Structure formats: C-alpha cells, structure tokens
Short mmCIF file of C-alpha atoms and ligand atoms in Angstrom, two decimals:
data_model
loop_
_atom_site.label_atom_id
_atom_site.label_comp_id
_atom_site.label_asym_id
_atom_site.label_seq_id
_atom_site.Cartn_x
_atom_site.Cartn_y
_atom_site.Cartn_z
CA MET E 1 -28.59 -26.39 -6.33
CA TYR E 2 -26.58 -26.29 -3.25
CA THR E 3 -27.38 -26.37 0.48
CA ALA E 4 -28.21 -22.94 1.99
CA SER E 5 -25.00 -22.67 3.86
CA LEU E 6 -22.79 -23.95 0.89
CA GLN E 7 -24.48 -21.43 -1.40
CA SER E 8 -23.96 -18.73 1.03
CA LEU E 9 -20.11 -19.52 1.04
CA VAL E 10 -19.98 -19.57 -2.54
CA ASP E 11 -21.72 -16.26 -2.79
CA GLU E 12 -19.42 -14.64 -0.23
CA LEU E 13 -16.13 -16.05 -1.88
CA GLY E 14 -17.55 -14.72 -5.24
CA ARG E 15 -17.81 -11.33 -3.85
CA LEU E 16 -13.80 -11.22 -3.29
CA PRO E 17 -11.73 -9.42 -6.02
CA GLY E 18 -10.53 -11.59 -8.82
CA ILE E 19 -12.71 -14.63 -7.69
CA GLY E 20 -15.31 -15.55 -10.49
CA PRO E 21 -18.04 -17.94 -10.05
CA LYS E 22 -16.05 -21.14 -10.98
CA SER E 23 -13.23 -20.20 -8.50
CA ALA E 24 -15.83 -19.48 -5.83
CA GLN E 25 -17.26 -22.93 -6.21
CA ARG E 26 -13.80 -24.50 -6.12
CA LEU E 27 -12.92 -22.65 -3.02
CA ALA E 28 -16.17 -23.59 -1.24
CA PHE E 29 -15.76 -27.24 -1.95
CA HIS E 30 -12.27 -27.26 -0.91
CA ILE E 31 -13.24 -25.76 2.54
CA LEU E 32 -15.90 -28.29 2.70
CA LYS E 33 -13.31 -30.87 2.46
CA ILE E 34 -10.62 -29.69 4.80
CA ALA E 35 -10.35 -30.56 8.60
CA PRO E 36 -12.75 -28.52 10.79
CA GLU E 37 -9.94 -27.09 12.59
CA ASP E 38 -8.42 -25.65 9.39
CA ALA E 39 -11.57 -24.23 8.49
CA THR E 40 -12.01 -22.55 11.87
CA ARG E 41 -8.51 -21.15 11.60
CA LEU E 42 -9.42 -19.53 8.38
CA ALA E 43 -12.48 -18.05 9.80
CA GLU E 44 -10.78 -16.92 12.92
CA ALA E 45 -8.08 -15.37 10.74
CA ILE E 46 -10.74 -13.20 9.07
CA VAL E 47 -12.47 -12.23 12.13
CA ALA E 48 -9.07 -11.54 13.89
CA VAL E 49 -7.83 -9.33 11.03
CA LYS E 50 -10.82 -7.16 11.13
CA GLU E 51 -10.80 -6.67 14.80
CA ASN E 52 -7.12 -6.06 15.38
CA THR E 53 -6.05 -3.97 12.36
CA THR E 54 -5.74 -0.26 12.90
CA LEU E 55 -3.55 2.32 10.98
CA CYS E 56 -0.24 3.35 12.08
CA PRO E 57 -0.87 7.04 13.47
CA ARG E 58 2.43 8.14 11.81
CA CYS E 59 2.55 6.53 8.45
CA PHE E 60 -0.80 5.00 8.01
CA ASN E 61 0.50 1.70 7.24
CA VAL E 62 -1.55 -1.27 8.61
CA ALA E 63 -0.83 -1.73 12.32
CA GLU E 64 -2.05 -3.54 15.47
CA GLY E 65 -2.70 -0.63 17.77
CA GLY E 66 0.17 1.85 18.00
CA LEU E 67 3.11 2.27 15.46
CA CYS E 68 3.52 -0.05 12.56
CA THR E 69 6.38 -2.47 12.65
CA ILE E 70 8.43 -0.18 10.23
CA CYS E 71 7.93 2.92 12.36
CA ASN E 72 8.68 0.84 15.36
CA ASP E 73 12.12 -0.46 14.03
CA PRO E 74 14.94 1.91 15.31
CA ARG E 75 17.10 0.71 12.49
CA ARG E 76 15.00 2.59 9.85
CA ASP E 77 16.17 5.99 8.70
CA GLY E 78 13.66 8.59 9.72
CA ALA E 79 15.09 11.16 7.30
CA VAL E 80 13.78 9.51 4.26
CA ILE E 81 10.01 8.85 3.60
CA CYS E 82 8.92 6.87 0.51
CA VAL E 83 5.32 7.83 -0.31
CA VAL E 84 3.03 5.11 -1.55
CA GLU E 85 -0.68 4.79 -2.48
CA ASP E 86 -1.47 1.56 -0.64
CA PRO E 87 -0.19 -0.41 2.29
CA ARG E 88 0.41 -3.28 -0.18
CA ASP E 89 2.95 -1.19 -1.91
CA ILE E 90 5.17 -1.19 1.12
CA GLY E 91 5.50 -5.03 0.61
CA ALA E 92 6.73 -4.25 -2.98
CA VAL E 93 9.28 -1.79 -1.91
CA GLU E 94 10.51 -3.74 0.91
CA LYS E 95 11.10 -6.86 -1.44
CA THR E 96 13.73 -4.85 -3.31
CA GLN E 97 15.67 -4.33 -0.11
CA GLU E 98 16.87 -1.00 -1.45
CA PHE E 99 15.05 1.18 1.03
CA ARG E 100 15.79 1.64 4.73
CA GLY E 101 13.85 4.71 5.36
CA ARG E 102 10.17 4.97 6.56
CA TYR E 103 6.87 5.24 4.60
CA HIS E 104 3.81 7.44 4.10
CA VAL E 105 0.62 5.79 2.85
CA LEU E 106 -1.71 8.16 0.95
CA HIS E 107 -4.54 5.63 0.83
CA GLY E 108 -5.42 6.28 -2.78
CA SER E 109 -4.48 8.57 -5.60
CA LEU E 110 -5.79 11.80 -7.03
CA ASN E 111 -8.73 11.05 -9.17
CA PRO E 112 -11.09 13.84 -9.87
CA ILE E 113 -13.48 11.81 -11.98
CA GLU E 114 -14.20 9.57 -8.69
CA GLY E 115 -14.10 12.60 -6.57
CA VAL E 116 -10.95 11.98 -4.82
CA GLY E 117 -8.91 15.22 -4.10
CA PRO E 118 -6.00 15.99 -1.71
CA ASP E 119 -8.44 16.15 1.31
CA GLN E 120 -9.52 12.52 0.69
CA LEU E 121 -5.75 11.44 0.81
CA ARG E 122 -3.33 11.59 3.85
CA VAL E 123 -1.68 14.54 2.35
CA ARG E 124 -1.89 16.91 5.27
CA GLU E 125 -0.45 14.27 7.47
CA LEU E 126 2.72 13.89 5.39
CA LEU E 127 3.48 17.60 5.64
CA ASP E 128 2.88 17.44 9.34
CA ARG E 129 5.78 14.91 9.45
CA LEU E 130 8.44 16.86 7.78
CA GLU E 131 9.75 18.91 10.69
CA PRO E 132 9.22 16.71 13.72
CA GLU E 133 10.87 13.83 12.03
CA GLY E 134 13.63 15.78 10.41
CA VAL E 135 12.90 14.47 6.79
CA THR E 136 15.42 15.56 4.19
CA GLU E 137 14.13 13.61 1.33
CA ILE E 138 10.74 12.45 0.07
CA ILE E 139 10.54 9.59 -2.76
CA LEU E 140 7.45 9.70 -4.56
CA CYS E 141 6.60 6.00 -5.11
CA THR E 142 3.15 6.18 -6.28
CA ASN E 143 1.84 3.98 -9.19
CA PRO E 144 3.36 4.56 -12.79
CA ASN E 145 -0.18 5.14 -14.12
CA LEU E 146 -2.20 8.59 -14.88
CA GLU E 147 -3.54 8.97 -11.35
CA GLY E 148 -0.21 8.18 -9.73
CA GLU E 149 1.83 10.53 -11.93
CA ALA E 150 -0.74 13.25 -11.27
CA THR E 151 -0.44 12.55 -7.53
CA ALA E 152 3.28 12.74 -7.71
CA MET E 153 3.24 16.01 -9.66
CA TYR E 154 0.82 17.50 -7.21
CA LEU E 155 2.91 16.48 -4.13
CA ALA E 156 6.11 17.69 -5.71
CA ARG E 157 4.70 21.18 -6.30
CA LEU E 158 3.23 21.12 -2.84
CA LEU E 159 6.55 20.31 -1.14
CA LYS E 160 8.76 22.33 -3.60
CA PRO E 161 8.85 25.44 -1.21
CA LEU E 162 9.83 23.28 1.80
CA GLU E 163 13.42 22.27 2.78
CA VAL E 164 13.22 18.93 1.38
CA VAL E 165 14.51 17.04 -1.54
CA VAL E 166 11.76 15.49 -3.73
CA THR E 167 12.48 12.59 -5.89
CA ARG E 168 10.42 10.21 -8.19
CA ILE E 169 11.18 6.62 -8.94
CA ALA E 170 12.82 6.27 -12.26
CA SER E 171 10.70 5.21 -15.38
CA GLY E 172 11.20 1.73 -16.58
CA LEU E 173 8.24 0.31 -14.67
CA PRO E 174 5.48 -0.98 -16.67
CA VAL E 175 3.42 2.05 -17.48
CA GLY E 176 -0.20 1.96 -16.52
CA GLY E 177 0.60 -0.76 -13.93
CA ASP E 178 0.61 -1.03 -10.37
CA LEU E 179 3.75 -1.08 -8.14
CA GLU E 180 2.62 -4.58 -6.68
CA TYR E 181 2.90 -6.06 -10.10
CA ALA E 182 6.56 -4.94 -10.83
CA ASP E 183 9.22 -7.40 -10.12
CA GLU E 184 11.50 -6.60 -7.35
CA LEU E 185 14.49 -6.06 -9.67
CA THR E 186 12.85 -3.51 -11.71
CA LEU E 187 11.31 -1.70 -8.79
CA GLY E 188 14.78 -1.85 -7.05
CA ARG E 189 16.35 -0.28 -9.96
CA ALA E 190 13.63 2.36 -10.29
CA LEU E 191 14.23 3.30 -6.69
CA GLU E 192 17.89 3.39 -7.05
CA GLY E 193 17.65 5.58 -10.24
CA ARG E 194 15.36 8.13 -8.64
CA ARG E 195 15.62 11.72 -9.67
CA PRO E 196 14.80 15.11 -8.23
CA VAL E 197 11.27 16.17 -9.58
CA ASP E 198 11.11 19.55 -11.35
CA ALA E 199 7.68 20.88 -10.22
ZN1 LIG B 201 4.14 3.46 10.62
#
C-alpha cells in the first residue's frame, strides 16, 4: 500500500509502546510532511540518546558518562536515598519538590514469575553505598503494586540489621498503579507521610 521506506517507518513506529497501527500511520505521515531539518533532528536525537546515554555508576540513573546530574549536584543531601524502580520515577519524585536527597534505581522489581530476583536488580550496589555515603535514611519508593510492595518488604528486611532508618512512602497512591502516573500532589503527600517499615 505504501512505498518501502514509508512502510518501514510505519512498522518501526508501530513497535513503540502505546503506538497502535493508526497512530504509527499518523506519525509517519506527519514526519513525511515536516521540514527535512526537523526530521533530521528527530533522527539524530534517537541516535544520540543511544550513543551517549550511560548509567550513573553511583545511583544507576541515566547519565552521559560519569555521575548523573543529581549525584553531581552538591546541594543534594547524601544522607537520604530514595529507592525507585526506574529512572522515569526520579522525574515523578523530582516534580513533587519534596525530596532533596539522592536516588538509587533498582532497574525493576522482584518478580519471581518472570525470573527477576534480587541479583537481577541493583540491590547489592545499594548496600554498598550506605557506609561510604553516610546514609541515615532509605525511602522505599517502589511502585504501589504487588511487585513494588514485595520489593519494598524484601529491602526493608535486608536493611533492618543495618544502621539506617527505612521508610516507605505512605499509602494513598492509586493501588496497582505506577509512580509515574501519580500526580505530584499525591506523590508529594505520600513522600511527606512516609513511615518507618516494620520488617
Ligand atoms: Zn547518580
């Protein structure tokens, strides 16, 4: 129905999450219409993000070689670490403007059915940060769903014998949801209302 290059663009766009065949078509025709330099900028941005993006060696947030912007910021409080599942969750917490500490990105949550255990997550790396960074509080900010809660409980038990206060964001977030879908007011309140975990 289309030319080979147009069809290939529709196919590639259609492989993106949340993009159905109709949207893929619409986007492809949009790209076809825009100025060549705009299309080039889009293509170059995709290539650049793949070439330049690394993980922060301290917190495993996205970075561009070396520490991420948050770890590099001297105004951030190194004594408090907010543990999240995904780098996108950092954006959600930052929007609340309630948190001035640092982060730790697990890159997933415990999910025995899909074979994700503690070794597949950045758990060991979290423990290794406690002493050198003088961490006094760990806020477990995993998603308010089954896997996120299981991950929080696992970490709370693991951290219990160590000299650190472990807190969990307050309930009140939409259960079963993802942090990134919570509005900043709700998430801000959940952070503020965090409580020590009894593990
Ligand atoms: Zn970092």
